[in-house]
Short mmCIF file of C-alpha atoms in Angstrom, two decimals:
data_model
loop_
_atom_site.label_atom_id
_atom_site.label_comp_id
_atom_site.label_asym_id
_atom_site.label_seq_id
_atom_site.Cartn_x
_atom_site.Cartn_y
_atom_site.Cartn_z
CA MET A 1 170.16 85.39 76.90
CA VAL A 2 170.12 88.21 73.76
CA MET A 3 171.78 88.28 70.96
CA GLY A 4 172.22 90.74 68.43
CA ASP A 5 175.10 92.93 66.11
CA PRO A 6 176.53 96.33 67.57
CA GLY A 7 174.46 98.51 66.51
CA ARG A 8 171.13 96.46 65.55
CA GLU A 9 168.21 95.22 67.76
CA GLU A 10 168.65 92.46 70.22
CA TYR A 11 166.43 89.69 69.79
CA LYS A 12 165.72 87.19 73.19
CA ILE A 13 165.64 83.85 72.63
CA GLN A 14 166.53 82.40 75.92
CA SER A 15 162.94 80.06 75.97
CA PHE A 16 164.02 78.40 73.06
CA ASP A 17 166.25 75.27 73.57
CA ALA A 18 170.12 75.53 72.62
CA GLU A 19 169.31 73.70 69.01
CA THR A 20 166.59 76.23 68.02
CA GLN A 21 168.79 78.82 69.62
CA GLN A 22 171.24 78.10 67.48
CA LEU A 23 168.82 77.83 64.34
CA LEU A 24 167.02 81.33 65.20
CA LYS A 25 171.09 82.59 65.10
CA THR A 26 172.11 81.96 61.79
CA ALA A 27 168.06 83.06 60.57
CA LEU A 28 168.93 85.97 61.42
CA LYS A 29 172.80 86.09 60.12
CA ASP A 30 172.64 84.00 57.14
CA PRO A 31 169.05 83.17 55.58
CA GLY A 32 170.25 81.28 53.02
CA ALA A 33 172.00 78.86 56.19
CA VAL A 34 168.49 77.33 56.93
CA ASP A 35 165.55 75.81 56.19
CA LEU A 36 163.00 79.31 56.47
CA GLU A 37 160.22 76.77 56.44
CA LYS A 38 161.54 75.38 59.53
CA VAL A 39 162.39 78.67 61.35
CA ALA A 40 158.94 80.10 60.60
CA ASN A 41 157.08 77.35 61.93
CA VAL A 42 159.62 77.83 65.43
CA ILE A 43 158.12 81.25 65.67
CA VAL A 44 154.40 81.50 64.68
CA ASP A 45 154.44 78.15 67.54
CA HIS A 46 156.13 79.63 70.05
CA SER A 47 154.20 82.96 69.20
CA LEU A 48 150.55 81.18 69.58
CA GLN A 49 152.06 79.66 72.49
CA ASP A 50 153.25 82.66 73.99
CA CYS A 51 151.37 85.82 72.77
CA VAL A 52 153.76 88.56 74.49
CA PHE A 53 156.64 86.77 72.38
CA SER A 54 154.54 87.85 69.61
CA LYS A 55 156.11 90.94 69.11
CA GLU A 56 159.21 89.96 69.46
CA ALA A 57 158.38 87.35 66.30
CA GLY A 58 157.56 89.76 64.34
CA ARG A 59 160.89 91.85 64.82
CA MET A 60 162.61 89.11 63.84
CA CYS A 61 160.94 87.93 60.96
CA TYR A 62 161.05 91.45 59.57
CA ALA A 63 164.83 91.45 60.19
CA ILE A 64 165.20 88.15 58.27
CA ILE A 65 163.23 89.39 55.49
CA GLN A 66 165.89 92.49 55.28
CA VAL A 67 168.27 90.26 55.37
CA ASN A 68 167.06 88.35 52.63
CA ASN A 69 166.36 90.80 51.00
CA MET A 70 162.88 89.15 49.68
CA PRO A 71 159.98 88.35 50.78
CA MET A 72 159.60 85.68 52.63
CA MET A 73 157.83 82.52 50.78
CA ALA A 74 158.77 80.34 54.19
CA LEU A 75 156.25 82.62 55.48
CA VAL A 76 152.65 82.02 53.99
CA ASN A 77 151.79 78.22 55.84
CA PRO A 78 152.31 79.92 59.55
CA VAL A 79 150.55 82.91 58.37
CA TYR A 80 147.34 81.21 57.54
CA ASP A 81 148.08 78.61 60.29
CA CYS A 82 147.53 82.17 62.46
CA LEU A 83 145.03 83.27 60.77
CA PHE A 84 143.28 80.41 60.91
CA ARG A 85 143.49 80.57 64.89
CA LEU A 86 141.89 84.03 64.36
CA ALA A 87 138.70 82.94 62.67
CA GLN A 88 137.75 79.95 65.46
CA PRO A 89 134.77 80.37 67.75
CA ASP A 90 136.28 81.42 70.96
CA SER A 91 138.84 83.79 68.63
CA LEU A 92 135.44 85.68 67.19
CA SER A 93 133.86 86.46 70.65
CA LYS A 94 136.85 89.05 70.74
CA GLU A 95 136.12 91.93 69.27
CA GLU A 96 139.87 92.68 69.26
CA GLU A 97 140.55 89.16 68.15
CA VAL A 98 137.98 89.79 64.56
CA ASP A 99 139.42 93.12 64.21
CA CYS A 100 142.82 91.76 63.88
CA LEU A 101 141.71 89.51 61.50
CA VAL A 102 139.76 91.12 59.11
CA LEU A 103 142.96 94.11 59.30
CA GLN A 104 145.85 91.13 58.30
CA LEU A 105 142.99 89.92 55.43
CA HIS A 106 143.00 93.75 54.60
CA ARG A 107 147.11 94.35 54.14
CA VAL A 108 147.22 90.45 53.36
CA GLY A 109 144.50 88.58 52.32
CA GLU A 110 144.83 88.98 48.03
CA GLN A 111 148.93 88.02 48.00
CA LEU A 112 148.28 85.48 50.29
CA GLU A 113 145.64 84.04 48.45
CA LYS A 114 147.64 83.95 44.99
CA MET A 115 149.98 81.79 46.57
CA ASN A 116 147.36 79.29 48.33
CA ARG A 117 143.81 79.50 47.04
CA GLN A 118 142.30 76.49 48.81
CA ARG A 119 143.36 77.31 52.25
CA MET A 120 141.77 80.94 51.85
CA ASP A 121 138.90 78.69 50.67
CA GLU A 122 138.93 77.29 53.50
CA LEU A 123 140.13 80.43 56.20
CA PHE A 124 136.76 82.32 54.43
CA VAL A 125 134.24 78.73 55.06
CA LEU A 126 135.20 79.35 59.04
CA ILE A 127 134.54 83.28 58.14
CA ARG A 128 130.78 82.82 57.19
CA ASP A 129 130.76 79.99 59.67
CA GLY A 130 131.38 82.48 62.31
CA PHE A 131 129.33 85.25 60.88
CA LEU A 132 126.43 82.61 60.09
CA LEU A 133 125.76 80.93 63.36
CA PRO A 134 124.37 81.67 66.68
CA SER A 135 127.60 82.08 68.93
CA GLY A 136 127.44 85.81 70.89
CA LEU A 137 129.58 87.60 68.25
CA SER A 138 128.98 91.78 69.22
CA SER A 139 127.70 93.65 65.77
CA LEU A 140 130.92 95.02 65.32
CA ALA A 141 132.67 91.52 65.07
CA GLN A 142 129.36 90.54 62.74
CA LEU A 143 130.14 94.14 60.37
CA LEU A 144 134.43 93.33 60.57
CA LEU A 145 133.32 89.79 58.73
CA LEU A 146 130.51 90.90 56.56
CA GLU A 147 132.98 93.46 55.76
CA ILE A 148 135.96 91.41 54.45
CA ILE A 149 134.00 88.51 53.04
CA GLU A 150 132.82 91.05 50.94
CA PHE A 151 136.18 92.90 50.29
CA ARG A 152 137.47 89.48 48.75
CA ALA A 153 134.39 88.59 47.37
CA ALA A 154 134.63 92.05 45.31
CA GLY A 155 138.54 91.15 43.94
CA TRP A 156 140.12 92.48 47.43
CA LYS A 157 138.88 95.78 46.73
CA THR A 158 136.34 97.83 48.08
CA THR A 159 133.43 99.22 46.33
CA PRO A 160 131.67 102.66 46.52
CA ALA A 161 128.41 101.57 47.46
CA ALA A 162 130.17 99.09 50.17
CA HIS A 163 132.61 102.06 51.58
CA LYS A 164 130.07 104.02 51.49
CA TYR A 165 127.75 101.37 53.51
CA TYR A 166 130.44 100.52 56.23
CA TYR A 167 132.27 103.11 56.46
CA SER A 168 129.39 106.75 56.40
CA GLU A 169 130.31 106.52 60.10
CA VAL A 170 133.77 107.70 59.78
CA SER A 171 133.56 109.86 57.32
CA ASP A 172 130.53 112.45 58.90
#
């Protein structure tokens, strides 16, 4: 089953049960008519189980935000859940997952912290522990984790000294 209005993006939701499919259809047409937190949780849970669906999930969330014409507050906790998953030891052992974690924190970390500082503190405990504990991290993963720890400590800004340290190879 593929859903979508003519001229709009189409979304593949056939892997969901009938009730969830209806919830997603309604959310895409009229976000105010559904519990957006429930929608976000369904999408994120499915994305965590099926990485192929993740791209589709991002497109769906973006479409819902556009229809709603405002940031989707309901996504704060699911986004945190995804970041917590990326901060687990098995994910930290994969450079591409560390890169994803750090990139997302650069993009939305400051806003997420404003929404829920306690969860950000808990996330950075995992990041710190992942950096400090000998878990076979690559040197690139260690560098990325250290950089994001310093980035947050500096108020979500890169100091000139940190920029020179972390990015000197890039500018040469």
